[in-house]
């Protein structure tokens, strides 16, 4: 009792890292996720500068070099590093330009489902009566079909094409954001800081988006990363089935659809686009795992 | 138990009605109407158009149309295919066994190898083996299976010549469809070599369709095993002097299986979505290929009915898994 706590001199206070630095320190622990992040940055840069990096135009046909093998195998040349396809288009150039499409499909569809999804989820959490129940019932119906099947059904109605692919994938992704946003908002709603803010006279909208939402972001960011990877995968599947981006476009799945005829003769036409899809989706899933561990230690798996 | 089932049903029925509404809306949202699509490019006589609309009931108000659709559906009537003129239901029933057979084989493959991989990874936690197995599982989980199928065909069918490229059985065999399951029908037929041919045709598609479920099961088994292996009764069992294998396979696995069983049940959706891709690659005559073919033929009644049937199938299986889970685990049954 005699000794009262002395104030600690400022220079002896532990130096807390900035939030961003703290995040990076815990993200860095996961080596797979770090490698994946670097791959992803590289892919974004490659996609942005595809017209400068790509050795040829994506649609340019070299009629004297049909189905040329990759540079390192017999008969290949460094003019076409990953070989050419059945009409003599350079595969590397098409993959680089295809990266733009895949990243565009992924980011646009994630945004198109994240924003309305979060809004609907918050509404469902703030108005758990008839409105909330109705929203969640509709989401249950959408979840009854697996995402690819629902996307196929939507594209069957809207017709194939790039825009409809993005739209279908965005619709399909909606329920998971609604559920996540609602779930985390429900637990936050009864915390003291929300009650205090409400008593201080904050409007319902302010409570939703300024008070509660920032504290629900961690799982949403993780879901957005995973949603990005399934968007790329589903878009490629639609392209492969002939329901996605139409053929002249160098979409990775669409490239595979025509490649099927050459599995006997030209393995590289089949292998390369698939590898691009696999590595990109894998990288995004690794990043999702790393983000989950770094952002929310509670969610960390055993 | 009875009230538990009733409670589950109370959730499922509105979902099912929603699905019927969705399927009903599907055919009304397509550009043009079914009659115009049936006629195609030909010139249309207005009298014929009117008659056709009346015959299909499309001239009635929407709520009446939905009512007829719903009551017809509950009698098993899902309309008929524009292309083959066959009832959608009978086409579905004819093709479903092929998908069922493929799905069962894929799930067997996924469960056996997924469980084994998960157990090995959990018991060797932190070792190179664990990291390799889990890395492979994440790769499998990220796999574009339509590409994976092509790669397996290149390797096993084209280069090694071990497995056939497509179909359910060699053309030389004419097997009467008794159960619709080729493995059983070939055995019943008694034809020499037919069973082996059916097995060979099933191997690659099963691997392709089973890859994602395998990865999910492996990851789930590992994390569930790790949780159980920390429990006191495991230490007790070891302290009693039981062998490590016995403790892992009998004491731990039995308790770790619960979440794994649920995950296996929840893979039905993944399987049916995967069947669309797998069947397309291997020209497997099941409902997945049927759906995709119908979309490209613009056979909308089939698309509508097919989607509805697939969704119903998933809802029913998930309900069964829920109920089974309640039977095994009383805590779920009594939770509100």
XYZ file of C-alpha atoms in Angstrom:
638
model
C 0.000 0.000 0.000
C 2.835 2.306 0.894
C 4.295 2.188 -2.553
C 2.048 3.567 -5.201
C 2.679 2.681 -8.813
C 5.240 4.996 -10.321
C 4.606 6.175 -13.829
C 6.802 4.328 -16.280
C 9.078 6.609 -18.298
C 8.005 6.743 -21.913
C 11.238 5.277 -23.270
C 10.773 2.155 -21.155
C 7.314 1.368 -22.539
C 7.346 -1.722 -24.709
C 7.346 -0.649 -28.317
C 4.190 -2.015 -29.857
C 4.542 -2.673 -33.569
C 2.135 -0.906 -35.874
C -0.924 -3.019 -36.751
C 0.376 -3.608 -40.255
C 3.787 -4.665 -38.986
C 2.193 -6.873 -36.368
C 0.119 -8.542 -39.061
C 3.179 -9.076 -41.247
C 5.142 -10.563 -38.338
C 2.461 -13.161 -37.688
C 1.796 -13.778 -41.380
C 5.505 -14.343 -42.065
C 5.530 -17.304 -39.664
C 3.610 -19.337 -42.236
C 6.225 -19.985 -44.893
C 3.833 -21.501 -47.421
C 1.582 -18.464 -47.216
C 4.535 -16.097 -47.669
C 5.725 -17.892 -50.789
C 2.140 -17.880 -52.056
C 1.888 -14.140 -51.435
C 5.028 -13.482 -53.480
C 3.720 -15.662 -56.295
C 0.448 -13.772 -56.236
C 2.179 -10.354 -56.343
C 4.244 -11.615 -59.270
C 1.090 -12.787 -61.030
C -0.627 -9.436 -60.524
C 2.408 -7.602 -61.921
C 2.590 -10.019 -64.860
C -1.109 -9.532 -65.549
C -0.885 -5.742 -65.340
C 2.057 -5.584 -67.721
C 1.019 -8.544 -69.883
C 1.108 -6.531 -73.140
C 4.702 -5.514 -72.384
C 5.981 -8.842 -71.055
C 4.242 -11.250 -73.432
C 6.488 -12.125 -76.377
C 3.540 -12.219 -78.811
C -0.050 -11.069 -79.100
C -2.501 -13.521 -77.489
C -4.462 -13.996 -80.724
C -1.529 -13.857 -83.153
C -1.430 -17.077 -85.219
C 1.903 -18.412 -86.427
C 0.713 -20.631 -89.259
C 4.165 -22.164 -89.797
C 4.469 -23.205 -86.158
C 1.300 -25.141 -85.330
C 1.554 -27.186 -82.106
C 5.233 -26.297 -81.626
C 6.555 -27.991 -78.461
C 7.998 -26.004 -75.515
C 11.560 -24.654 -75.738
C 13.234 -27.327 -73.586
C 11.812 -30.342 -75.385
C 12.855 -31.728 -78.745
C 11.925 -29.546 -81.685
C 11.073 -26.576 -79.508
C 12.433 -23.082 -79.985
C 12.912 -20.117 -77.655
C 10.570 -18.126 -79.850
C 7.688 -19.997 -78.196
C 8.863 -20.779 -74.672
C 5.829 -22.851 -73.649
C 4.999 -23.967 -77.200
C 2.062 -23.080 -79.423
C -1.501 -24.353 -79.703
C -3.437 -25.853 -82.614
C -3.640 -22.605 -84.564
C -0.100 -21.501 -83.760
C -0.776 -19.074 -80.923
C 1.981 -18.659 -78.321
C 0.820 -20.373 -75.113
C 2.923 -18.232 -72.751
C 1.455 -15.040 -74.189
C -2.045 -16.439 -73.888
C -1.442 -17.498 -70.282
C -0.153 -14.031 -69.381
C -3.155 -12.359 -70.952
C -5.386 -15.042 -69.416
C -4.062 -14.049 -65.985
C -5.691 -10.652 -66.528
C -9.025 -12.354 -67.192
C -8.754 -14.694 -64.210
C -7.744 -11.924 -61.808
C -10.473 -9.680 -63.206
C -13.113 -12.412 -62.841
C -11.884 -13.157 -59.316
C -11.732 -9.591 -58.046
C -14.926 -8.312 -59.662
C -16.993 -11.305 -58.596
C -15.629 -11.184 -55.044
C -16.475 -7.468 -54.798
C -19.915 -8.075 -56.315
C -20.710 -10.696 -53.702
C -18.785 -9.218 -50.751
C -20.469 -5.798 -50.712
C -24.133 -6.884 -50.979
C -23.335 -9.949 -48.880
C -21.981 -7.910 -45.989
C -24.850 -5.435 -46.224
C -27.458 -8.231 -46.197
C -25.648 -10.011 -43.370
C -25.590 -6.871 -41.218
C -29.260 -6.212 -41.923
C -30.069 -9.813 -40.969
C -28.138 -9.393 -37.713
C -29.674 -6.004 -36.801
C -33.231 -7.005 -37.700
C -33.435 -10.674 -36.648
C -37.230 -10.717 -37.011
C -39.065 -11.293 -40.260
C -36.454 -9.528 -42.419
C -33.504 -11.437 -41.013
C -35.310 -14.766 -41.227
C -36.359 -14.111 -44.815
C -32.793 -13.242 -45.843
C -31.355 -16.332 -44.206
C -34.002 -18.617 -45.734
C -33.166 -17.374 -49.215
C -29.480 -17.982 -48.484
C -30.288 -21.527 -47.320
C -31.992 -22.173 -50.645
C -28.963 -20.900 -52.538
C -26.683 -23.098 -50.435
C -28.755 -26.198 -51.236
C -27.017 -26.413 -54.613
C -23.230 -26.743 -54.881
C -21.676 -23.539 -56.202
C -20.657 -24.880 -59.607
C -24.119 -26.347 -60.284
C -25.848 -23.121 -59.289
C -23.446 -21.157 -61.490
C -24.196 -23.545 -64.374
C -27.936 -23.067 -63.835
C -27.573 -19.284 -63.822
C -25.417 -19.268 -66.947
C -27.892 -21.636 -68.618
C -30.536 -18.940 -68.138
C -28.436 -15.855 -68.830
C -26.480 -17.424 -71.673
C -22.723 -18.032 -71.794
C -20.183 -15.212 -71.797
C -17.607 -13.425 -69.678
C -19.978 -10.944 -68.014
C -22.522 -13.616 -67.138
C -19.759 -15.815 -65.732
C -18.734 -13.038 -63.356
C -22.356 -12.413 -62.400
C -23.105 -16.108 -61.821
C -20.015 -16.567 -59.662
C -20.861 -13.439 -57.672
C -24.411 -14.683 -56.997
C -23.113 -18.101 -56.013
C -20.642 -16.586 -53.544
C -23.202 -14.368 -51.842
C -24.530 -16.742 -49.125
C -21.175 -17.368 -47.456
C -20.571 -13.638 -46.905
C -24.113 -13.099 -45.644
C -23.739 -15.929 -43.143
C -20.297 -14.849 -41.969
C -21.225 -11.170 -41.626
C -24.414 -12.038 -39.788
C -22.684 -14.518 -37.506
C -19.891 -12.208 -36.436
C -22.198 -9.192 -36.176
C -24.531 -11.150 -33.886
C -21.720 -11.844 -31.423
C -20.491 -8.239 -31.549
C -23.977 -6.756 -31.096
C -24.153 -7.483 -27.387
C -20.672 -6.259 -26.552
C -20.426 -3.268 -24.264
C -18.887 -0.961 -26.835
C -21.850 -1.426 -29.170
C -24.336 -0.808 -26.354
C -22.358 2.280 -25.309
C -22.324 3.562 -28.858
C -26.055 2.963 -29.152
C -26.685 4.835 -25.882
C -24.541 7.682 -27.135
C -27.111 8.065 -29.875
C -25.368 6.493 -32.855
C -27.747 5.863 -35.723
C -28.506 2.333 -36.874
C -26.464 2.818 -40.050
C -23.505 4.165 -38.108
C -23.718 1.239 -35.700
C -23.756 -1.205 -38.603
C -20.946 0.093 -40.711
C -18.746 2.149 -38.361
C -19.056 0.346 -35.046
C -19.731 -3.308 -35.735
C -18.374 -3.966 -39.223
C -14.675 -3.152 -38.550
C -14.690 -5.802 -35.832
C -16.100 -8.438 -38.173
C -13.513 -7.942 -40.896
C -11.077 -10.769 -40.087
C -13.237 -13.725 -41.142
C -14.577 -11.728 -44.102
C -11.074 -11.059 -45.432
C -10.208 -14.738 -45.124
C -13.439 -15.708 -46.891
C -12.779 -13.159 -49.639
C -9.389 -14.783 -50.313
C -10.912 -18.243 -50.444
C -13.786 -16.869 -52.543
C -11.239 -15.475 -54.984
C -9.721 -18.924 -55.428
C -13.061 -20.664 -55.925
C -14.115 -17.910 -58.346
C -11.069 -18.633 -60.511
C -11.725 -22.376 -60.276
C -15.437 -22.092 -61.101
C -14.801 -19.642 -63.945
C -12.289 -22.064 -65.425
C -14.743 -24.936 -65.030
C -17.457 -22.934 -66.807
C -14.978 -22.048 -69.545
C -14.042 -25.703 -69.884
C -17.698 -26.684 -70.239
C -18.136 -24.067 -72.957
C -20.360 -21.900 -70.741
C -17.782 -19.288 -69.761
C -15.606 -16.854 -71.646
C -16.063 -17.506 -75.400
C -13.181 -19.231 -77.289
C -11.013 -16.527 -78.816
C -10.445 -15.156 -75.304
C -7.377 -16.651 -73.591
C -9.282 -17.649 -70.450
C -7.438 -20.560 -68.801
C -10.455 -22.901 -68.636
C -11.563 -22.018 -72.164
C -8.029 -22.809 -73.395
C -8.403 -26.283 -71.894
C -11.743 -26.926 -73.596
C -10.187 -26.912 -77.065
C -6.997 -28.581 -75.814
C -8.900 -31.808 -75.160
C -8.493 -32.902 -78.772
C -4.697 -32.857 -78.463
C -4.140 -35.065 -75.433
C -2.703 -37.726 -77.738
C -0.321 -35.484 -79.632
C 0.543 -32.274 -77.772
C 0.692 -32.620 -74.001
C 1.826 -29.009 -73.467
C -1.415 -27.572 -74.856
C -3.248 -29.387 -72.058
C -0.660 -29.116 -69.279
C 0.172 -25.411 -69.247
C -3.250 -23.772 -68.723
C -4.136 -26.336 -66.059
C -0.881 -25.734 -64.191
C -1.602 -22.010 -64.253
C -5.042 -22.620 -62.699
C -3.740 -25.108 -60.131
C -0.807 -22.973 -58.939
C -2.911 -19.813 -58.706
C -5.741 -21.504 -56.814
C -3.260 -23.266 -54.530
C -1.481 -19.969 -53.814
C -4.768 -18.277 -52.920
C -5.753 -21.148 -50.621
C -2.341 -21.019 -48.914
C -2.744 -17.267 -48.484
C -6.214 -17.826 -47.038
C -4.788 -20.253 -44.466
C -2.003 -17.816 -43.589
C -4.397 -14.884 -43.309
C -6.691 -16.881 -41.050
C -3.827 -17.745 -38.713
C -2.453 -14.201 -38.723
C -5.704 -12.252 -38.407
C -7.553 -14.411 -35.979
C -5.565 -16.640 -33.626
C -8.849 -17.994 -32.283
C -9.577 -19.666 -35.602
C -6.187 -21.356 -35.709
C -6.511 -25.053 -36.309
C -4.783 -27.676 -34.118
C -36.080 -38.485 -31.608
C -39.364 -37.983 -33.420
C -39.497 -34.276 -32.576
C -35.877 -33.962 -33.668
C -36.754 -35.297 -37.115
C -39.816 -33.034 -37.268
C -37.646 -30.034 -36.394
C -35.206 -30.873 -39.178
C -38.101 -31.312 -41.616
C -39.500 -27.912 -40.662
C -36.287 -26.373 -41.962
C -36.012 -28.577 -45.031
C -39.510 -28.136 -46.469
C -39.298 -24.355 -47.010
C -35.884 -24.866 -48.597
C -37.358 -27.458 -50.924
C -40.264 -25.168 -51.851
C -37.716 -22.422 -52.531
C -35.834 -24.744 -54.858
C -39.029 -25.557 -56.781
C -39.691 -21.827 -57.093
C -36.148 -21.326 -58.357
C -36.492 -24.129 -60.910
C -39.883 -22.778 -61.960
C -38.485 -19.265 -62.341
C -35.576 -20.655 -64.377
C -37.744 -21.581 -67.318
C -39.561 -18.250 -67.237
C -36.387 -16.182 -67.228
C -34.884 -17.584 -70.396
C -35.072 -15.212 -73.331
C -38.065 -16.182 -75.478
C -40.446 -18.907 -74.362
C -40.315 -22.716 -74.637
C -42.545 -22.823 -77.702
C -40.327 -20.403 -79.623
C -37.324 -22.496 -78.666
C -39.023 -25.709 -79.802
C -39.894 -24.184 -83.132
C -36.393 -22.846 -83.518
C -35.601 -21.069 -86.772
C -38.739 -22.167 -88.597
C -41.560 -19.745 -89.354
C -44.283 -19.781 -86.759
C -48.001 -19.995 -87.456
C -49.799 -17.837 -84.829
C -52.609 -20.398 -84.549
C -50.128 -23.171 -83.842
C -48.316 -20.939 -81.366
C -51.529 -20.336 -79.440
C -52.411 -24.023 -79.421
C -48.940 -25.018 -78.289
C -48.968 -22.445 -75.497
C -52.358 -23.755 -74.340
C -51.200 -27.374 -74.556
C -48.193 -26.594 -72.361
C -50.369 -24.530 -70.027
C -48.247 -21.449 -70.630
C -51.272 -19.207 -71.267
C -52.450 -19.480 -67.666
C -51.564 -16.998 -64.917
C -48.177 -17.615 -63.291
C -49.458 -18.717 -59.878
C -51.670 -21.339 -61.540
C -48.750 -22.512 -63.658
C -46.624 -22.851 -60.504
C -49.405 -24.736 -58.765
C -49.702 -27.194 -61.656
C -45.933 -27.518 -61.760
C -45.800 -28.243 -58.035
C -48.649 -30.782 -57.996
C -47.340 -32.445 -61.141
C -43.913 -32.674 -59.590
C -45.233 -34.318 -56.444
C -46.728 -36.961 -58.735
C -43.330 -37.452 -60.318
C -44.185 -35.494 -63.460
C -41.417 -33.096 -64.411
C -42.467 -32.479 -67.996
C -40.782 -34.007 -71.005
C -37.619 -33.423 -72.945
C -37.990 -31.240 -76.048
C -35.356 -33.282 -77.852
C -36.247 -36.894 -77.046
C -39.915 -36.375 -76.050
C -39.234 -38.680 -73.091
C -40.427 -37.758 -69.592
C -37.638 -36.005 -67.692
C -38.153 -38.286 -64.721
C -37.629 -41.506 -66.662
C -34.511 -40.115 -68.351
C -33.153 -39.180 -64.951
C -33.885 -42.606 -63.508
C -32.229 -44.271 -66.496
C -29.017 -42.255 -66.159
C -28.821 -41.918 -62.406
C -27.347 -45.389 -61.666
C -24.251 -44.504 -63.716
C -23.659 -41.399 -61.602
C -24.467 -43.311 -58.429
C -21.969 -46.040 -59.246
C -19.249 -43.513 -60.051
C -19.993 -41.514 -56.900
C -19.896 -44.574 -54.652
C -16.545 -45.691 -56.084
C -15.139 -42.160 -55.815
C -16.292 -41.898 -52.207
C -14.802 -45.293 -51.323
C -11.497 -44.208 -52.826
C -11.643 -40.846 -51.030
C -12.608 -42.298 -47.653
C -10.025 -45.088 -47.584
C -7.087 -42.936 -48.676
C -8.305 -39.789 -46.938
C -8.606 -41.513 -43.570
C -5.220 -43.214 -43.978
C -3.510 -39.958 -44.983
C -5.125 -38.039 -42.136
C -4.153 -40.643 -39.530
C -0.567 -40.851 -40.778
C -0.218 -37.048 -40.789
C -1.679 -36.697 -37.294
C 0.488 -39.371 -35.715
C 3.621 -37.991 -37.374
C 2.753 -34.386 -36.620
C 5.386 -31.826 -37.601
C 7.529 -34.290 -39.564
C 8.394 -34.092 -43.237
C 5.795 -36.789 -43.866
C 3.071 -34.676 -42.227
C 4.001 -31.623 -44.285
C 4.140 -33.661 -47.492
C 0.754 -35.277 -46.907
C -0.902 -31.991 -45.962
C 0.737 -30.178 -48.879
C -0.610 -32.858 -51.194
C -4.037 -32.529 -49.579
C -4.128 -28.770 -50.144
C -3.021 -29.317 -53.737
C -5.825 -31.846 -54.192
C -8.259 -29.398 -52.660
C -7.156 -26.719 -55.155
C -7.290 -29.091 -58.108
C -9.156 -28.128 -61.275
C -10.479 -31.675 -61.649
C -11.335 -31.261 -65.338
C -7.613 -30.749 -65.969
C -6.586 -33.478 -63.527
C -8.714 -35.926 -65.530
C -7.008 -34.961 -68.785
C -3.561 -35.327 -67.195
C -4.418 -38.784 -65.863
C -5.699 -39.772 -69.319
C -2.462 -38.581 -70.939
C -0.391 -40.543 -68.450
C -2.322 -43.759 -67.874
C -4.336 -44.134 -71.059
C -2.208 -42.559 -73.774
C 1.345 -43.191 -72.527
C 0.958 -46.407 -70.563
C -2.178 -47.767 -72.227
C -3.419 -49.179 -68.921
C -6.919 -47.756 -68.757
C -9.572 -46.910 -71.352
C -10.245 -43.267 -72.214
C -14.030 -43.064 -72.007
C -17.353 -44.805 -71.448
C -18.433 -47.409 -68.918
C -17.460 -50.623 -70.702
C -15.803 -51.888 -73.884
C -18.101 -51.768 -76.919
C -17.828 -55.507 -77.537
C -19.944 -56.245 -74.461
C -23.701 -55.892 -74.561
C -24.815 -55.904 -70.962
C -28.529 -55.913 -70.115
C -29.191 -53.165 -67.563
C -30.710 -55.020 -64.640
C -29.658 -52.793 -61.757
C -28.072 -50.061 -63.862
C -24.885 -50.514 -61.856
C -22.347 -51.823 -64.358
C -20.250 -53.666 -61.769
C -23.255 -55.725 -60.651
C -24.777 -56.134 -64.118
C -21.529 -57.478 -65.573
C -21.245 -59.991 -62.754
C -24.859 -61.088 -63.298
C -24.362 -61.374 -67.060
C -21.619 -63.940 -66.540
C -19.807 -62.702 -69.634
C -16.102 -63.296 -69.450
C -13.960 -60.176 -69.086
C -16.949 -57.861 -68.822
C -16.500 -57.218 -65.101
C -12.805 -56.475 -65.536
C -13.625 -54.069 -68.349
C -16.154 -52.261 -66.167
C -13.615 -51.966 -63.342
C -10.954 -50.599 -65.675
C -13.384 -47.969 -66.951
C -14.216 -46.903 -63.408
C -10.679 -46.378 -62.083
C -9.711 -43.008 -63.573
C -13.125 -41.314 -63.216
C -13.299 -42.437 -59.568
C -9.856 -41.007 -58.836
C -10.748 -37.721 -60.522
C -14.111 -37.376 -58.789
C -12.677 -38.522 -55.460
C -9.722 -36.141 -55.369
C -11.381 -33.159 -53.689
C -13.343 -35.254 -51.152
C -10.108 -37.136 -50.402
C -8.329 -33.879 -49.612
C -11.207 -32.653 -47.434
C -11.410 -35.956 -45.536
C -7.623 -36.062 -45.010
C -7.547 -32.540 -43.592
C -10.552 -33.184 -41.373
C -9.233 -36.528 -40.108
C -5.885 -34.968 -39.235
C -7.268 -32.071 -37.231
C -9.870 -34.232 -35.519
C -7.258 -36.882 -34.648
C -4.889 -34.259 -33.261
C -7.626 -33.019 -30.969
C -8.462 -36.499 -29.705
C -4.825 -37.559 -29.270
C -4.413 -34.789 -26.677
C -7.145 -36.263 -24.456
C -6.422 -37.827 -21.096
C -7.916 -41.198 -21.956
C -5.371 -41.624 -24.721
C -2.577 -41.127 -22.208
C -4.333 -43.585 -19.899
C -4.582 -46.162 -22.658
C -0.899 -45.753 -23.450
C -0.033 -45.952 -19.747
C -1.961 -49.213 -19.499
C 0.632 -50.581 -21.867
C -1.483 -50.831 -25.015
C 0.424 -50.663 -28.264
C 0.607 -47.354 -30.120
C -1.198 -48.820 -33.135
C -4.050 -50.085 -31.005
C -4.433 -46.770 -29.228
C -4.453 -44.825 -32.487
C -6.691 -47.126 -34.496
C -9.150 -48.183 -31.807
C -9.239 -45.591 -29.041
C -8.480 -42.390 -30.932
C -9.931 -43.085 -34.356
C -13.342 -44.083 -33.057
C -13.765 -40.756 -31.316
C -12.159 -38.759 -34.093
C -14.549 -40.210 -36.658
C -17.569 -38.131 -35.677
C -16.712 -34.907 -37.557
C -15.237 -36.981 -40.374
C -18.538 -38.796 -40.913
C -20.338 -35.455 -41.162
C -17.829 -34.186 -43.682
C -18.253 -37.345 -45.728
C -22.008 -36.769 -45.766
C -21.545 -33.172 -46.824
C -19.501 -34.237 -49.850
C -22.631 -35.214 -51.807
C -22.829 -31.729 -53.247
C -19.153 -31.743 -54.203
C -19.640 -35.155 -55.814
C -22.619 -34.092 -57.923
C -20.938 -30.863 -59.030
C -17.768 -32.814 -59.758
C -19.794 -35.402 -61.668
C -20.700 -32.745 -64.241
C -17.004 -32.218 -65.020
C -15.850 -35.821 -64.608
C -18.630 -37.237 -66.772
C -17.912 -34.661 -69.463
C -14.232 -35.643 -69.611
C -14.780 -39.383 -69.612
C -18.014 -39.400 -71.685
C -19.656 -41.098 -68.736
C -23.388 -41.477 -69.456
C -24.690 -40.069 -66.158
C -26.802 -37.129 -65.041
C -23.899 -34.654 -65.026
C -23.219 -35.084 -68.725
C -26.976 -35.199 -69.357
C -27.394 -31.755 -67.741
C -24.560 -30.155 -69.700
C -25.715 -31.703 -72.984
C -29.239 -30.426 -72.326
C -27.949 -26.911 -71.747
C -26.113 -26.887 -75.054
C -29.215 -28.351 -76.804
C -31.360 -25.733 -75.047
C -33.553 -28.537 -73.729
C -34.934 -26.401 -70.912
C -37.434 -28.830 -69.336
C -34.532 -31.237 -68.792
C -32.317 -28.502 -67.338
C -35.136 -27.415 -65.046
C -36.067 -30.925 -63.936
C -32.466 -32.062 -63.664
C -31.431 -29.168 -61.444
C -34.488 -29.716 -59.270
C -33.787 -33.447 -58.915
C -30.118 -32.890 -58.106
C -30.986 -30.269 -55.494
C -33.610 -32.556 -53.974
C -31.093 -35.365 -53.825
C -28.610 -33.163 -51.971
C -31.261 -31.919 -49.539
C -32.447 -35.463 -48.796
C -28.936 -36.819 -48.241
C -28.014 -33.898 -46.000
C -31.206 -34.472 -44.013
C -30.318 -38.162 -43.633
C -26.818 -37.229 -42.456
C -28.321 -34.809 -39.936
C -30.724 -37.419 -38.601
C -28.015 -40.101 -38.485
C -25.790 -37.697 -36.626
C -28.598 -37.167 -34.126
C -28.970 -40.924 -33.715
C -25.263 -41.376 -32.996
C -24.846 -38.284 -30.874
C -27.703 -37.528 -28.429
C -26.224 -34.118 -27.603
C -27.143 -32.888 -31.104
C -30.630 -34.312 -30.808
C -31.474 -32.307 -27.717
C -29.751 -29.080 -28.659
C -32.070 -26.318 -29.814
